[in-house]
PDB file of C-alpha atoms in Angstrom:
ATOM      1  CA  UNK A   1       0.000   0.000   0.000  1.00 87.00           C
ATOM      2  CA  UNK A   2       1.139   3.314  -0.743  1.00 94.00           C
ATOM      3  CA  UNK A   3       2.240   5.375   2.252  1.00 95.00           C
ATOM      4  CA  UNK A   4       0.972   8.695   3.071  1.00 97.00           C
ATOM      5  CA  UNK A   5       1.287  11.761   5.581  1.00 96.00           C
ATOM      6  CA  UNK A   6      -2.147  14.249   5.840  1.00 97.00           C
ATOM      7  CA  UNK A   7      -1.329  18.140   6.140  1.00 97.00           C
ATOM      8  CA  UNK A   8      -4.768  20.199   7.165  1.00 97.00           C
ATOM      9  CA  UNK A   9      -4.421  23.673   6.793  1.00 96.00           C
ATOM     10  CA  UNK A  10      -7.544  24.412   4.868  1.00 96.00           C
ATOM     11  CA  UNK A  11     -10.757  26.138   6.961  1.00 93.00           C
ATOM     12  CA  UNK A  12     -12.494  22.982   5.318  1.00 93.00           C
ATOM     13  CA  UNK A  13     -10.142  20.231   5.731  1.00 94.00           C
ATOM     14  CA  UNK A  14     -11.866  18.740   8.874  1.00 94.00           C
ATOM     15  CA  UNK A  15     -15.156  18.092   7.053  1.00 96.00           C
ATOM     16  CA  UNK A  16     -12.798  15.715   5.066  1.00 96.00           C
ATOM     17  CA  UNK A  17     -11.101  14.321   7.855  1.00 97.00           C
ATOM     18  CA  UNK A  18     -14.517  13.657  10.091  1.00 97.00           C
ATOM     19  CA  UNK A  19     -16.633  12.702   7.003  1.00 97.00           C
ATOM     20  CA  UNK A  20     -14.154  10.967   4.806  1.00 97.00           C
ATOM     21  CA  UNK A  21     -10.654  10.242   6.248  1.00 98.00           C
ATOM     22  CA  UNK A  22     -11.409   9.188   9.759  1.00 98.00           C
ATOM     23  CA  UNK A  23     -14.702   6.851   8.490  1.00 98.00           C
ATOM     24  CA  UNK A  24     -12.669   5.411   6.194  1.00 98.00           C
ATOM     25  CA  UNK A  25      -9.826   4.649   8.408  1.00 98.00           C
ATOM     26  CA  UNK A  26     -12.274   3.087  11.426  1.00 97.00           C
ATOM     27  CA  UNK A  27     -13.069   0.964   8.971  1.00 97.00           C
ATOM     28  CA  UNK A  28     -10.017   0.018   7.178  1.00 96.00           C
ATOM     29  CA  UNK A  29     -11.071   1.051   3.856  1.00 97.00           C
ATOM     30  CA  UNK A  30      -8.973   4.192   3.731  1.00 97.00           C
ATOM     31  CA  UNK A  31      -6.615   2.358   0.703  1.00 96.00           C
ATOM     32  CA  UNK A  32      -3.408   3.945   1.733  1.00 96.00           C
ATOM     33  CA  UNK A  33      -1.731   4.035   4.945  1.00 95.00           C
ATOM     34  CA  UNK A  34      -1.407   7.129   7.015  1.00 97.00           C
ATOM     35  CA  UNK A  35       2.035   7.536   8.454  1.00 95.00           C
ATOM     36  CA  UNK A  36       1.121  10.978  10.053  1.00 96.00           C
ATOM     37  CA  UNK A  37      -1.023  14.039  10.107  1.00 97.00           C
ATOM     38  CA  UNK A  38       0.110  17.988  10.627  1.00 98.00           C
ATOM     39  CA  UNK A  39      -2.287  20.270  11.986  1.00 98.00           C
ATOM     40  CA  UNK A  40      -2.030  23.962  11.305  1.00 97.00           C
ATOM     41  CA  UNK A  41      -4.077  26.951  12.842  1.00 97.00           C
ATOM     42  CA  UNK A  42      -7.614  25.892  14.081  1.00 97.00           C
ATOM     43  CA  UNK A  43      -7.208  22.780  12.280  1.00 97.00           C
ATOM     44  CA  UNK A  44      -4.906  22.335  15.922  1.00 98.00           C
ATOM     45  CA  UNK A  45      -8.186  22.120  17.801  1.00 98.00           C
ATOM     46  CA  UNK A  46      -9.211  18.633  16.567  1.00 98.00           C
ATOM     47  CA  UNK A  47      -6.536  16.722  18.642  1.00 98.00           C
ATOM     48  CA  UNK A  48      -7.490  18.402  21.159  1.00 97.00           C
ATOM     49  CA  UNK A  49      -8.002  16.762  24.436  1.00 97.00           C
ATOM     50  CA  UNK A  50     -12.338  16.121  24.822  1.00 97.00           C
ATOM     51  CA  UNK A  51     -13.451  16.675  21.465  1.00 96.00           C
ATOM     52  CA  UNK A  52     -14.925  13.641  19.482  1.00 96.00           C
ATOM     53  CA  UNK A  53     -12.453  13.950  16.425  1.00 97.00           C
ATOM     54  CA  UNK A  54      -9.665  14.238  19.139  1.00 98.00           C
ATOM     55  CA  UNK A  55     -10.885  10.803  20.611  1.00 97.00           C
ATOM     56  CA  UNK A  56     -11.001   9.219  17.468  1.00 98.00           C
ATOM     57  CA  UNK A  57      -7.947  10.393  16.117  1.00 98.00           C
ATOM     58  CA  UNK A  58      -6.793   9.021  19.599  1.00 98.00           C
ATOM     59  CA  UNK A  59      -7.846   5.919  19.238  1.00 97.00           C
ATOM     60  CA  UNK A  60      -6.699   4.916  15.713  1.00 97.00           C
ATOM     61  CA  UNK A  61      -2.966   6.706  16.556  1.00 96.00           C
ATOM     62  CA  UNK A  62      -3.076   3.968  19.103  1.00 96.00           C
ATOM     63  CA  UNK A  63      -4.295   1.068  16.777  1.00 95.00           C
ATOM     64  CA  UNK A  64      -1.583   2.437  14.054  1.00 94.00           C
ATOM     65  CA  UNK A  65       1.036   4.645  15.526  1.00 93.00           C
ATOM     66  CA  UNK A  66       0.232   6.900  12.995  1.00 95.00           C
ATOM     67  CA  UNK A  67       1.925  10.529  14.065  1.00 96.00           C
ATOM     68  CA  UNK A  68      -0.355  12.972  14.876  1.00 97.00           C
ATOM     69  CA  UNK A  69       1.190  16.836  14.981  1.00 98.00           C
ATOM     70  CA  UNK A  70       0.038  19.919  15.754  1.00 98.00           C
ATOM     71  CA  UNK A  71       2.150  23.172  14.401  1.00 98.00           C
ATOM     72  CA  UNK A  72       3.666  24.437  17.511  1.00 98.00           C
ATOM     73  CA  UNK A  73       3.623  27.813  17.212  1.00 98.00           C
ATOM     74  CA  UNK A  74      -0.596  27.654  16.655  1.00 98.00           C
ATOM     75  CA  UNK A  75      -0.937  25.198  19.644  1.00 98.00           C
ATOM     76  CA  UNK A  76       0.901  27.843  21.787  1.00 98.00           C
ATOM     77  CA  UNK A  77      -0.980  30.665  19.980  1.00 98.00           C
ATOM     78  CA  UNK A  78      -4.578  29.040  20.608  1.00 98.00           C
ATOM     79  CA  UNK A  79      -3.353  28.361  24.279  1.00 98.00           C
ATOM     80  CA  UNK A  80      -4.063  24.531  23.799  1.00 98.00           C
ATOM     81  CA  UNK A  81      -0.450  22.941  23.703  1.00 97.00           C
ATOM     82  CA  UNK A  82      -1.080  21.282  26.954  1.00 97.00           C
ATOM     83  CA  UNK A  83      -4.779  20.153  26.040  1.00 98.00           C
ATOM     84  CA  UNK A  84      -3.954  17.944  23.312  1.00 98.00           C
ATOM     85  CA  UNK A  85      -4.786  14.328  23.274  1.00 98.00           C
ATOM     86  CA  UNK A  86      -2.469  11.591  24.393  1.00 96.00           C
ATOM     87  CA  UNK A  87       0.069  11.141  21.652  1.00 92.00           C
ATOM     88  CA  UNK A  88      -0.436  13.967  19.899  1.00 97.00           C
ATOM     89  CA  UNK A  89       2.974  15.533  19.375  1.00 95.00           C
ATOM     90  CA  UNK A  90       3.842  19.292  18.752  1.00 97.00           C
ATOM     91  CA  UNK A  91       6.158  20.814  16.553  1.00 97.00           C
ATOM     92  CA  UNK A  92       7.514  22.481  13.516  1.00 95.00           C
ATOM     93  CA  UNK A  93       8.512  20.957   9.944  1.00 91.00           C
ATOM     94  CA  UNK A  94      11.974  19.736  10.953  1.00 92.00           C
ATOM     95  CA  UNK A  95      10.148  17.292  13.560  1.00 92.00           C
ATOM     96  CA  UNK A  96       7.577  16.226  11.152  1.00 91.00           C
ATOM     97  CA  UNK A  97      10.334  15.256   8.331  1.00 90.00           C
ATOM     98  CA  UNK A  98      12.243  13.489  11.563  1.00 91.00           C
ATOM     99  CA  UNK A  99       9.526  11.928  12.245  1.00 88.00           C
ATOM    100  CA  UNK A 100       7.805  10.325   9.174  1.00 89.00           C
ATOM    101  CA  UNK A 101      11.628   9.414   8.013  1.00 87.00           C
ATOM    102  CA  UNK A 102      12.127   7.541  10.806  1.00 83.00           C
ATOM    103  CA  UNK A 103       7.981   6.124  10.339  1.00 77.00           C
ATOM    104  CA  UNK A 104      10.136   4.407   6.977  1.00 78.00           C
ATOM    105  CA  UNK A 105       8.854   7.332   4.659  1.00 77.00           C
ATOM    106  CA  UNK A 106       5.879   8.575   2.720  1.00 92.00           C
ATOM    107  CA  UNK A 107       4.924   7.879  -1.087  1.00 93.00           C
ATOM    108  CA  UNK A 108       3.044  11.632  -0.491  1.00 94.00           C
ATOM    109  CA  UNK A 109       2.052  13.917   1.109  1.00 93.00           C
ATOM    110  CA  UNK A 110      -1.054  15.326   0.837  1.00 95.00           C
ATOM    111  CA  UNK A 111      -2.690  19.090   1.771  1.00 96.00           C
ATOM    112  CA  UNK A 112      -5.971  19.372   2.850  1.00 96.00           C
TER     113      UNK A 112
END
C-alpha cells in the first residue's frame, strides 16, 4: 500500500477528515496508509483533548502509531499545547520530516 502523511491547513479540511478520512480509516477502507497528520491553525483544535475527532484520532494513533502533529507555534498561539490528546505531538517541519523518516517514509504527502 502506498504510504501517506495528511497536512490540514484548509478552513475545510476537517469536514474531510470527520466525514471521509477518519470513516474510512475506522473501517479500514482508507486504501493507503497514514504515516502521520500535521495540523495547522484551528485545524490544531481537533486533537485536542475532549473533542470527538480528538478521541477518534486518539484511538486509531493507538491502533496504528500513525503521528499525529500539531504546528507548535498555533498550539501555543490558541493556548491549547497542553490540552492535546495523548500522543499527539507538537512541533515544527523539521520534527515532522524526523519523524515520518524515521515512520520508513511517505509515497506523499497530501494538503488538505
Amino acid at each position: 500500500l502506498m504510504k501517506v502523511a495528511y497536512i490540514f491547513s484548509s478552513n475545510y479540511s476537517h469536514k474531510l477528515l470527520e466525514n471521509m478520512i477518519i470513516p474510512q480509516l475506522e473501517n479500514d477502507c482508507h486504501g493507503a496508509d497514514v504515516a502521520g497528520m500535521f495540523f495547522f491553525m484551528d485545524n490544531t483544535f481537533l486533537i485536542m483533548e475532549g473533542t470527538e475527532t480528538g478521541t477518534r484520532l486518539q484511538a486509531l494513533q493507538e491502533k496504528t502509531g500513525m503521528l499525529l502533529m500539531g504546528c507548535d507555534q498555533c498550539t501555543n498561539e490558541r493556548g491549547i499545547t497542553e490540552k492535546l490528546i495523548p500522543g499527539a505531538n507538537v512541533g515544527c517541519f523539521p520534527n515532522l520530516y524526523a519523524c515520518l523518516g524515521s515512520a520508513g517514509g511517505v509515497d506523499q504527502v497530501i494538503t488538505l
